[in-house]
XYZ file of C-alpha atoms in Angstrom:
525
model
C -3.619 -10.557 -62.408
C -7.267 -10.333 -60.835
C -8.990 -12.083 -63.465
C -9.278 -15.621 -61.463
C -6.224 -14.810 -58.514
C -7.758 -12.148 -56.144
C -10.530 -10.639 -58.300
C -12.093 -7.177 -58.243
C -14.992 -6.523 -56.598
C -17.374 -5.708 -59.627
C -19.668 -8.158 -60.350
C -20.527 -7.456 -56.915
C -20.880 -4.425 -56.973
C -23.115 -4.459 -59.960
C -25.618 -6.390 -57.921
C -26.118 -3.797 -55.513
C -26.376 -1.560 -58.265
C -30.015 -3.623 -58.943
C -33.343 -2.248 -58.426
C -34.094 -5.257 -57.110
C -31.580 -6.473 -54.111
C -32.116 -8.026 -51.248
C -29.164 -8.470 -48.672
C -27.926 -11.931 -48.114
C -24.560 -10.644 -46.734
C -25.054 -12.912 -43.720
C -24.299 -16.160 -45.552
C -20.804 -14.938 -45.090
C -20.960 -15.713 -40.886
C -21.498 -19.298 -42.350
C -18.503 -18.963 -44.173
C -16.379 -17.610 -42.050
C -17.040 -20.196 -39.230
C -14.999 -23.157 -42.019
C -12.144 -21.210 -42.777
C -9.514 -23.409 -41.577
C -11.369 -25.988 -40.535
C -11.616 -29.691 -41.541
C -14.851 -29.375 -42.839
C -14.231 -25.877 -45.298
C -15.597 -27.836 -48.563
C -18.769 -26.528 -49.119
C -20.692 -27.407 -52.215
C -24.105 -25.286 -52.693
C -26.754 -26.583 -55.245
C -29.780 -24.718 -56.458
C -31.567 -24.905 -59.790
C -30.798 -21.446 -62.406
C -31.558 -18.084 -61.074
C -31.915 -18.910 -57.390
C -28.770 -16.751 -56.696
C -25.674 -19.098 -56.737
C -23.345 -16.335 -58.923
C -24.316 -13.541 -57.015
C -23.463 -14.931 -53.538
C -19.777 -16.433 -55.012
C -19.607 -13.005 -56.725
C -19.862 -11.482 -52.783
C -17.899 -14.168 -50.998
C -15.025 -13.157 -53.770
C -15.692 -9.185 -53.033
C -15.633 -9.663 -49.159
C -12.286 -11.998 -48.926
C -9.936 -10.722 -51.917
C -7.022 -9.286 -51.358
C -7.350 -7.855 -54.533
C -10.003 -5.317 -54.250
C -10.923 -2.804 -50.938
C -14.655 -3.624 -50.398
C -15.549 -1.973 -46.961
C -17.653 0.478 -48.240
C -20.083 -2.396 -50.320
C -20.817 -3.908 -46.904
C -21.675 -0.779 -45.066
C -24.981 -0.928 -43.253
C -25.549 -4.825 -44.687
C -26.126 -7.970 -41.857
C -22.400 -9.127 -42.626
C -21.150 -6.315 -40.809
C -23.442 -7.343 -36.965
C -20.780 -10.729 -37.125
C -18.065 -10.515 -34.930
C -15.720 -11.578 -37.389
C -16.664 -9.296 -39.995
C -13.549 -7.569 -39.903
C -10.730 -10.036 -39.620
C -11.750 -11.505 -42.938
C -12.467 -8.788 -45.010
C -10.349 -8.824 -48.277
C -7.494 -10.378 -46.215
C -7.256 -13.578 -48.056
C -5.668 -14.815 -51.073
C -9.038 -15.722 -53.300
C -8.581 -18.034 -55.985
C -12.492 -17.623 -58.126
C -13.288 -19.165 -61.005
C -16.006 -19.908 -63.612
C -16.550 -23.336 -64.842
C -18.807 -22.763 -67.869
C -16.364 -19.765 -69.372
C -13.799 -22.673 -69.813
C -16.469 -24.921 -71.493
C -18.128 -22.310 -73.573
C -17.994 -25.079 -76.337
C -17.835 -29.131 -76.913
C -14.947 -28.330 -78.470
C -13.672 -27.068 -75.043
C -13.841 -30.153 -73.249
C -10.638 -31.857 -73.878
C -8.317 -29.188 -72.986
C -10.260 -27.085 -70.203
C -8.666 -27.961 -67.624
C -5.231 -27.531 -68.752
C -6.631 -23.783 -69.622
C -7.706 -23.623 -65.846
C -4.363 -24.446 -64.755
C -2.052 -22.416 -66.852
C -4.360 -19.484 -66.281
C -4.262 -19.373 -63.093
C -0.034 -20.122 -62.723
C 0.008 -17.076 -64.659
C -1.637 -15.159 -62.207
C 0.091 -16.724 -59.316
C 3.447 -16.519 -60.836
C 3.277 -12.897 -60.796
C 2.037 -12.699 -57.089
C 4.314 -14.965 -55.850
C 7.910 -14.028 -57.870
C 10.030 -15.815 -55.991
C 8.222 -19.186 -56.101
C 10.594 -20.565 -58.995
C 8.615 -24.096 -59.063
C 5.898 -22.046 -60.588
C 6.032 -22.431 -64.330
C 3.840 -23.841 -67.022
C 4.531 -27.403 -67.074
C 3.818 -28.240 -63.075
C 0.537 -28.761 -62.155
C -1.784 -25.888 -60.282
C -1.656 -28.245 -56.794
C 2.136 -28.695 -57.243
C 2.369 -24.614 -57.369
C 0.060 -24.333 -54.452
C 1.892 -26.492 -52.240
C 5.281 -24.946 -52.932
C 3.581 -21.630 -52.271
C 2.039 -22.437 -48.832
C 5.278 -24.642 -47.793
C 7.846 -21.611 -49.067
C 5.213 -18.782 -47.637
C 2.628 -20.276 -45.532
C -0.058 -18.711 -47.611
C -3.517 -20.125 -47.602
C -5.912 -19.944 -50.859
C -9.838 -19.525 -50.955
C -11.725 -20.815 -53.697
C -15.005 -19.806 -54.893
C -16.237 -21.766 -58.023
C -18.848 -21.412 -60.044
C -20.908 -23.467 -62.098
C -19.257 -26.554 -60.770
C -21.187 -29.246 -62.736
C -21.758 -27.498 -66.736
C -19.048 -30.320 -67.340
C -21.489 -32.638 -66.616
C -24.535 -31.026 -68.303
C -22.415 -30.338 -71.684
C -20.534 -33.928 -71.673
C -23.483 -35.778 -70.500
C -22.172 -38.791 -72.458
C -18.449 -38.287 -71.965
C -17.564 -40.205 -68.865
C -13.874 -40.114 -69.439
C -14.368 -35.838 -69.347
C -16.302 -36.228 -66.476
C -13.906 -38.765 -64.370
C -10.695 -36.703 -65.891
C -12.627 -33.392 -63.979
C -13.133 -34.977 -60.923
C -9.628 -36.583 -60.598
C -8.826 -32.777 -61.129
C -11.148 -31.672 -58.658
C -10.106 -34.035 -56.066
C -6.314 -33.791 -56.341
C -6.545 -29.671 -56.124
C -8.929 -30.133 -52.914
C -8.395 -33.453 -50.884
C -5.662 -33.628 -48.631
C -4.198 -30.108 -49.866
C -2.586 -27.718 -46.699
C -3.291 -24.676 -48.617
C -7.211 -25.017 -48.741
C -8.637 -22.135 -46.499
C -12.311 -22.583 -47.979
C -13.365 -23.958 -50.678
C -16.932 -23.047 -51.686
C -18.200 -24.481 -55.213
C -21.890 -24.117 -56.493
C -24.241 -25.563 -59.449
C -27.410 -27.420 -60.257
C -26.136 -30.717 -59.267
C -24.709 -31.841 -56.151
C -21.507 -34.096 -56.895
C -21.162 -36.829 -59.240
C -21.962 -40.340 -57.494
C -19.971 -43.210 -58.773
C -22.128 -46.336 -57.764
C -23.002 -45.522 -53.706
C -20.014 -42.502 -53.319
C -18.797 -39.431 -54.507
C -14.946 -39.220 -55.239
C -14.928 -36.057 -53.469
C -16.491 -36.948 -50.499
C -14.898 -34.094 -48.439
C -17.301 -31.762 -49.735
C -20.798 -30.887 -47.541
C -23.511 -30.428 -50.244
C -26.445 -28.226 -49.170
C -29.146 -28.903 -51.612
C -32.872 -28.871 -52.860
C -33.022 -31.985 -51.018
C -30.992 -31.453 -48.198
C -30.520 -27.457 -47.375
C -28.981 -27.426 -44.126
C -28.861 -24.208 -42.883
C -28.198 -22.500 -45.724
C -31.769 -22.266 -46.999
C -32.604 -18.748 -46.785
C -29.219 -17.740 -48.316
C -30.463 -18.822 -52.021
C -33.899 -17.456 -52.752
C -36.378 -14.923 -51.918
C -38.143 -15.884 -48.390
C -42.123 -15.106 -47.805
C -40.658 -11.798 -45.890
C -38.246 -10.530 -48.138
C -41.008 -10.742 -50.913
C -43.814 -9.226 -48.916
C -41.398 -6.459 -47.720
C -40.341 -6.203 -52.084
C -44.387 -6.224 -52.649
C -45.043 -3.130 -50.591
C -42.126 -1.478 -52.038
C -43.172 -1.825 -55.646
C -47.073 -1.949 -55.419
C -47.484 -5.335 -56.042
C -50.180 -8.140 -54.506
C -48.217 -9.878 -52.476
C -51.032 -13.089 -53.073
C -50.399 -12.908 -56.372
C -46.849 -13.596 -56.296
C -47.370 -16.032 -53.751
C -49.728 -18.182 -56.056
C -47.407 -17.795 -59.078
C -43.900 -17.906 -57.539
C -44.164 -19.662 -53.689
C -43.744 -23.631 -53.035
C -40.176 -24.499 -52.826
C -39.608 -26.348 -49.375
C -36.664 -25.997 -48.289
C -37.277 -27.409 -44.683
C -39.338 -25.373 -42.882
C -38.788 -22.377 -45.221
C -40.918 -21.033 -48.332
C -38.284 -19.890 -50.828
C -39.621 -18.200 -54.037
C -37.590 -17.668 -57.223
C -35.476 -14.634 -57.221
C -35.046 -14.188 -60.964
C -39.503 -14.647 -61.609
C -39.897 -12.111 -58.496
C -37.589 -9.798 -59.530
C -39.109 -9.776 -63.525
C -42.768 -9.464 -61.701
C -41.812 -6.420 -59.712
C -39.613 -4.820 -62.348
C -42.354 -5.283 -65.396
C -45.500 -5.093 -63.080
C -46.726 -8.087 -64.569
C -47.284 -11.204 -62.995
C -46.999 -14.708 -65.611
C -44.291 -17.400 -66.102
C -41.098 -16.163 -66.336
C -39.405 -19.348 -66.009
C -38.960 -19.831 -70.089
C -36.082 -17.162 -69.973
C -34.612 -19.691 -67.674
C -35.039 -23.248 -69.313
C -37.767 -24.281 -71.785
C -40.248 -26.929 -71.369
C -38.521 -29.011 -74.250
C -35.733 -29.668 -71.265
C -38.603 -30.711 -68.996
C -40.143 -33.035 -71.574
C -37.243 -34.842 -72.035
C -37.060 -35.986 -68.384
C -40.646 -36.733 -68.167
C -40.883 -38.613 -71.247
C -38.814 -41.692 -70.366
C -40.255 -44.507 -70.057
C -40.084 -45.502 -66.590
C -42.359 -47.287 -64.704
C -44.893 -44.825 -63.292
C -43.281 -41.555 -64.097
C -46.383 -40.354 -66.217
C -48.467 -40.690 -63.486
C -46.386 -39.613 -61.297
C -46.655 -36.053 -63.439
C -50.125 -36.984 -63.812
C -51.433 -37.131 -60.187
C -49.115 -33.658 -59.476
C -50.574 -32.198 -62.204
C -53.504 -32.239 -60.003
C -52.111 -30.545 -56.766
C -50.974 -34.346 -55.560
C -47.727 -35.396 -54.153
C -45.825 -38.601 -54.919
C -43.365 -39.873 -52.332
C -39.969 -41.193 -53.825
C -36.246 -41.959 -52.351
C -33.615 -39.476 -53.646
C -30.707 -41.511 -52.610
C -30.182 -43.909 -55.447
C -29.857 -39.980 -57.580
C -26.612 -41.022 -59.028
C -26.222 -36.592 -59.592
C -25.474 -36.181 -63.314
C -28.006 -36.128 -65.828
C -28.397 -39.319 -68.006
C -27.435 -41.818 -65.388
C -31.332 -42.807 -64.115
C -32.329 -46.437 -63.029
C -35.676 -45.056 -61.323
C -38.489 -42.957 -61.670
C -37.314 -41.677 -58.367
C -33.902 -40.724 -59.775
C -35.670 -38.649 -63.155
C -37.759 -36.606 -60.309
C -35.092 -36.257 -58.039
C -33.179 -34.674 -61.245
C -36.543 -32.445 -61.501
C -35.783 -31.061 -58.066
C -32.611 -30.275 -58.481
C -33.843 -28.561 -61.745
C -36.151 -26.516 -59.979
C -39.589 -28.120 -61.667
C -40.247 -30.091 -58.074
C -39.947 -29.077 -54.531
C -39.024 -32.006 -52.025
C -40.924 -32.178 -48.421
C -38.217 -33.604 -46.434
C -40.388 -34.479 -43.691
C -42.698 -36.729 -45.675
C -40.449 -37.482 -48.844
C -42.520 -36.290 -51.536
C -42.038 -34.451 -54.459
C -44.790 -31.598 -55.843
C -45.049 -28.837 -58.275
C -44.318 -25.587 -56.429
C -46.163 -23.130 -57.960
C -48.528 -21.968 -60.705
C -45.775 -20.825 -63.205
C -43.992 -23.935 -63.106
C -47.247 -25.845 -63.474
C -47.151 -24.004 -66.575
C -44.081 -25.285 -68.053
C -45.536 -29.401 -66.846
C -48.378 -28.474 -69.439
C -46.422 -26.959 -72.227
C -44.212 -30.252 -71.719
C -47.011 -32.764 -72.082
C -48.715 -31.056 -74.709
C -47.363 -33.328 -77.256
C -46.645 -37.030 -77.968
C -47.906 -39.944 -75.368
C -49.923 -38.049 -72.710
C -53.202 -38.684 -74.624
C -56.215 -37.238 -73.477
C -54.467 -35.465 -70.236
C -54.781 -31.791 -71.823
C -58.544 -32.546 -72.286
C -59.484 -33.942 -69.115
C -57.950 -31.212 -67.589
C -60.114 -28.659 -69.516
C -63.232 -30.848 -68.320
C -62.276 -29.813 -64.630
C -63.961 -26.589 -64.388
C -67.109 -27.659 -65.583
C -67.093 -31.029 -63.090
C -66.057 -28.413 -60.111
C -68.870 -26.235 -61.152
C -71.168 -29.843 -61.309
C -70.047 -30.496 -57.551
C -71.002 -27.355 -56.367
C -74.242 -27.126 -57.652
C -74.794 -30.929 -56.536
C -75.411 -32.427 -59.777
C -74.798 -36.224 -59.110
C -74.659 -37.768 -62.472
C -73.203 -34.694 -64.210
C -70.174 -35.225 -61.837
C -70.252 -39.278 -62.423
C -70.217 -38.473 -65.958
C -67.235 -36.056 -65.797
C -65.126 -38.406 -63.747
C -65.992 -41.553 -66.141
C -65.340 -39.626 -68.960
C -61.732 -38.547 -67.326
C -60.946 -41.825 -66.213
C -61.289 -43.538 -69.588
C -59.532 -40.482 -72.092
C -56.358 -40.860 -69.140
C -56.399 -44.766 -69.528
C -52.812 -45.377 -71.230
C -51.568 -43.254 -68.529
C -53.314 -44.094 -65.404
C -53.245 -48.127 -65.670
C -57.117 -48.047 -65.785
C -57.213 -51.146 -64.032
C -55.644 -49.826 -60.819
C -56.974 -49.013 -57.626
C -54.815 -45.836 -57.452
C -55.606 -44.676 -61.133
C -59.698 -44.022 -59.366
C -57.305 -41.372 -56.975
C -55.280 -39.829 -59.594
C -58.265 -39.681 -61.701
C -59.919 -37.172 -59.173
C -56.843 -34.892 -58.526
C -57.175 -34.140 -62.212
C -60.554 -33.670 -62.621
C -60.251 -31.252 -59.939
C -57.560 -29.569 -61.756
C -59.248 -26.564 -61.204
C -59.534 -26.393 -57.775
C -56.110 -25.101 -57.470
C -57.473 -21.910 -57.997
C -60.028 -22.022 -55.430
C -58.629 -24.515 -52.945
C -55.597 -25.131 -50.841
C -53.701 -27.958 -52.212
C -55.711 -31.326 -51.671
C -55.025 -33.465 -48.713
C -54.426 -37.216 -49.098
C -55.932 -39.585 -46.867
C -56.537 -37.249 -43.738
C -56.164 -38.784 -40.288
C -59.813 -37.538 -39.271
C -62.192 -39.206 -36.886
C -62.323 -42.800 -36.957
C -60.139 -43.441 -40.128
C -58.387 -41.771 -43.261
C -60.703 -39.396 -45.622
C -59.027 -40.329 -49.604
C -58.912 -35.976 -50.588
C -59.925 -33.140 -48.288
C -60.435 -29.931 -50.761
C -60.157 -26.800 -48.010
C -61.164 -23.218 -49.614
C -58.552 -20.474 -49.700
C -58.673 -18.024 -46.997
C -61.667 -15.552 -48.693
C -63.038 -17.675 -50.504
C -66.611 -18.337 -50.265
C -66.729 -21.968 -51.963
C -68.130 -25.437 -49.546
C -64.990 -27.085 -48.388
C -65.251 -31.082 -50.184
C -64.476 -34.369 -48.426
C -64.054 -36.913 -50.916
C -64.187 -40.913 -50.189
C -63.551 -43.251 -53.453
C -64.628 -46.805 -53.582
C -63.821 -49.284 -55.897
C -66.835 -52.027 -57.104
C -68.659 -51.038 -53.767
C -71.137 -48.087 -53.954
C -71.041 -43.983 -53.666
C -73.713 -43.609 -51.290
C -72.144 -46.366 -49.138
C -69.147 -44.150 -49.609
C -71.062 -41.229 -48.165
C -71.928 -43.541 -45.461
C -68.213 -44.281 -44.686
C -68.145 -40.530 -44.228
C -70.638 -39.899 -41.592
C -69.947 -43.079 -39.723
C -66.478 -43.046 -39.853
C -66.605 -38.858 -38.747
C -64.489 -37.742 -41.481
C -66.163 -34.258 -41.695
C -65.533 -33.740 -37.927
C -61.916 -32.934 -38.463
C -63.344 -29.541 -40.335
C -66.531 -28.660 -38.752
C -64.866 -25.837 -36.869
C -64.661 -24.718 -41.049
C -67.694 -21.864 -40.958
C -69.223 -21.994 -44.773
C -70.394 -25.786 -46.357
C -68.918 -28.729 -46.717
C -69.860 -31.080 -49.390
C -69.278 -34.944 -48.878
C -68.790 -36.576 -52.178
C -69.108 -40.304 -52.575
C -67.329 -41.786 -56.126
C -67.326 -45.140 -56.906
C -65.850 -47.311 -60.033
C -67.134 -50.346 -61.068
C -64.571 -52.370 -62.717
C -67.000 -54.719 -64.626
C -68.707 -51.938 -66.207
C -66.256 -49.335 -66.132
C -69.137 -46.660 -65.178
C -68.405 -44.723 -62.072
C -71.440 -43.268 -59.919
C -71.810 -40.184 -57.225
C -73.811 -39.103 -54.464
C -73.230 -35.475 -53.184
C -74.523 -34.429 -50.285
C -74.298 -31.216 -47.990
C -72.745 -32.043 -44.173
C -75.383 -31.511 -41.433
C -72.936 -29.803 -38.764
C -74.067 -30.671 -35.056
């Protein structure tokens, strides 16, 4: 007993043990308020390494009866809720880990019958006198007995929820044999105090619905309040910066961009390597490897490669996550592939907006390892051109700029559509690739003056570079461009900006299929 009925408090423990912890005790308030409510299904999904073990590995420390775990909580925020003590390790916790019953394929037809007769094991010596409890009735048979001969209640706090469904991607019958399991131990069931579950994916849709729709996902795309519970916050990692000795801007460039409303969440696991080696780079291969990524961004659905493409270059592409059917393999949509990519961790979702982006600099990394090979011809070499073309707009060099762009435009072709309007936009974003390192993202069509400015570059904070307003025609002219500028007051929006600003007219002539530029410095008033 105490392996998966009423565990120890170890793993837990061994987290505080870190060098690196950061208290997230509080999530347990949240908790606390479903016990014994209607709505106690909770099912939390973040991508690897954003904390999901460690916070079931606390939940099971701070309710099991099985373990005395006062003295892990002293001084931590769980102890300032009110409730604190009327919960603590006074509940029968039932916590288990998915992927140690699917360590194998060969696992997969006979895991769940393992979960079940391991846990009546542990239950029949708990609960003696419960004779219905043997090993040929079912786990939710032996519950009920238990609360209708004893009135006791069961938490449950599982793990890696959905490894079913990334090991037997093509195994529907696993997959619908799990969640009949899942759904007769949960729905309708007396004995369910809480039930907290967590993984990469939210629940399996069949067509429109899940078949456990008792369950209240907080996600990547849809957080609730339970953002800051699963992740390192801007605070936490400037308070962890001045701990170690670290540049806080520096982690912020590499490891900052996940939206999770109107939080900044950082990876835990890449801030906690960059602190403990003193070495800022990617640590996301220890995590998943770009070969995972290149699968997903490989298939051929309409748009997807430029999708990549134009985030590549620090834009944003807006797509619906509903039609996400939440497994792996079942994708109709480019939407549903990048909605997979959020849940994976390699996008962040703006709910406000509904767009998808790369977060950060060390996942940009992995997009660039994944497209290094096989149909993304000429990307990796117009995206080494963009230094020297951000270099040519600074020093206003006209035709060294239209020549860079043209020269862009035509090796990103197969990708882009080169035919399309929109390919002239994506084809900027990546030949100011560079810019990232220089500018704040780019903004899209800014509301400014008398009309929409196509990319607004704005310098980092300390960075003495000319802010650049961009306006792209198509078969018209780049000076009239520049014209559409002034008249249209596009500059206005940033003359309160106190270094240059650079209006850059680019136009494409489809005929042709030679693109021109006039750069010119704004005259503020």
């Amino acid at each position: 007993m105490g392996i998966y009925l009423n565990p120890k408090n170890v793993a837990f423990q061994k987290a505080l043990n870190n060098d690196i912890y950061i208290d997230k005790t509080d999530l347990i308030s949240h908790t606390n308020d479903k016990i014994g409510k209607q709505d106690c299904f909770m099912c939390i999904s973040r991508p690897r390494r954003f904390g999901k073990s460690m916070a079931a590995d606390m939940l099971a420390a701070y309710y099991s009866r099985g373990c005395e775990s006062k003295n892990l909580f002293t001084a931590k925020k769980a102890e300032q809720s009110e409730d604190f003590g009327k919960h603590l390790n006074q509940h029968h916790v039932i916590r288990l880990d998915i992927q140690r019953f699917v360590e194998t394929e060969r696992d997969l037809d006979t895991f769940i019958q393992v979960i079940e007769r391991s846990v009546l094991e542990e239950l029949s010596e708990e609960f003696p006198d419960c004779r219905s409890i043997h090993s040929d009735v079912r786990l939710k048979t032996a519950l009920e007995k238990i609360f209708h001969e004893t009135e006791t209640g069961f938490i449950f706090i599982i793990d890696e929820w959905d490894c079913v469904f990334r090991m037997a991607k093509e195994r529907k019958d696993i997959q619908k044999d799990y969640l009949d399991f899942l759904r007769g131990l949960f729905k309708g069931s007396e004995y369910v105090e809480l039930a907290y579950m967590t993984g990469i994916l939210p629940i399996k849709k069949y067509g429109e619905h899940s078949p456990i729709n008792i369950f209240t996902e907080y996600s990547m795309v849809d957080p609730k309040n339970l953002g800051p519970y699963f992740g390192f916050t801007e605070e936490e990692v400037q308070s962890q910066c001045c701990q170690h000795g670290m540049d806080y801007e520096e982690l912020r460039k590499w490891y900052d961009g996940y939206q999770l409303e109107e939080l900044h969440i950082y990876n835990p696991k890449s801030v906690a390597d960059a602190l403990t080696w003193k070495k800022v780079k990617s640590y996301w291969t220890g995590t998943e490897t770009y070969e995972a990524l290149k699968v997903y961004i490989d298939l051929n659905f309409d748009g997807l490669k430029e999708a990549v493409t134009v985030m590549l270059g620090n834009g944003r592409c807006a797509i619906d996550p509903s039609t996400f059917q939440n497994d792996m393999t079942t994708f109709k949509t480019r939407d549903d592939v990048l909605t997979l990519l959020v849940h994976l961790g390699y996008l962040t979702f703006d709910e406000k907006t509904s767009e998808v982006f790369i977060p950060n600099q060390e996942i940009a990394q992995e997009f660039l390892r994944a497209v290094k090979t096989g149909g993304w011809d000429g990307l990796l070499d117009a995206l080494n051109r963009s230094e020297q073309l951000l270099n040519s707009t600074w020093a206003l060099d006209s035709k060294a700029v239209a020549d860079g762009v043209e020269a862009i435009h035509s090796e990103t072709a197969s990708i882009l559509k080169y035919n399309d309007e929109h390919s002239l936009a994506c084809t900027i974003l990546m030949a100011y690739y560079s810019a990232k390192a220089y500018y704040l993202n780019p903004i899209m069509e800014l509301p400014s003056g008398k009309g929409f400015a196509d990319v607004v570059y704005l310098p980092k904070r300390g960075v003495d570079i000319p802010a650049l307003v961009v306006e792209l025609k198509w078969d018209k002219s780049a000076s009239g461009a520049v014209g559409q500028i002034k008249e249209k007051q596009y500059a206005d929006w940033i003359a309160g900006y106190t270094g240059d600003i650079l209006l850059v007219g680019i136009n494409y002539e489809k005929g042709t299929k030679t693109h021109s530029c006039v750069i010119e410095k704004y005259a503020k008033a």
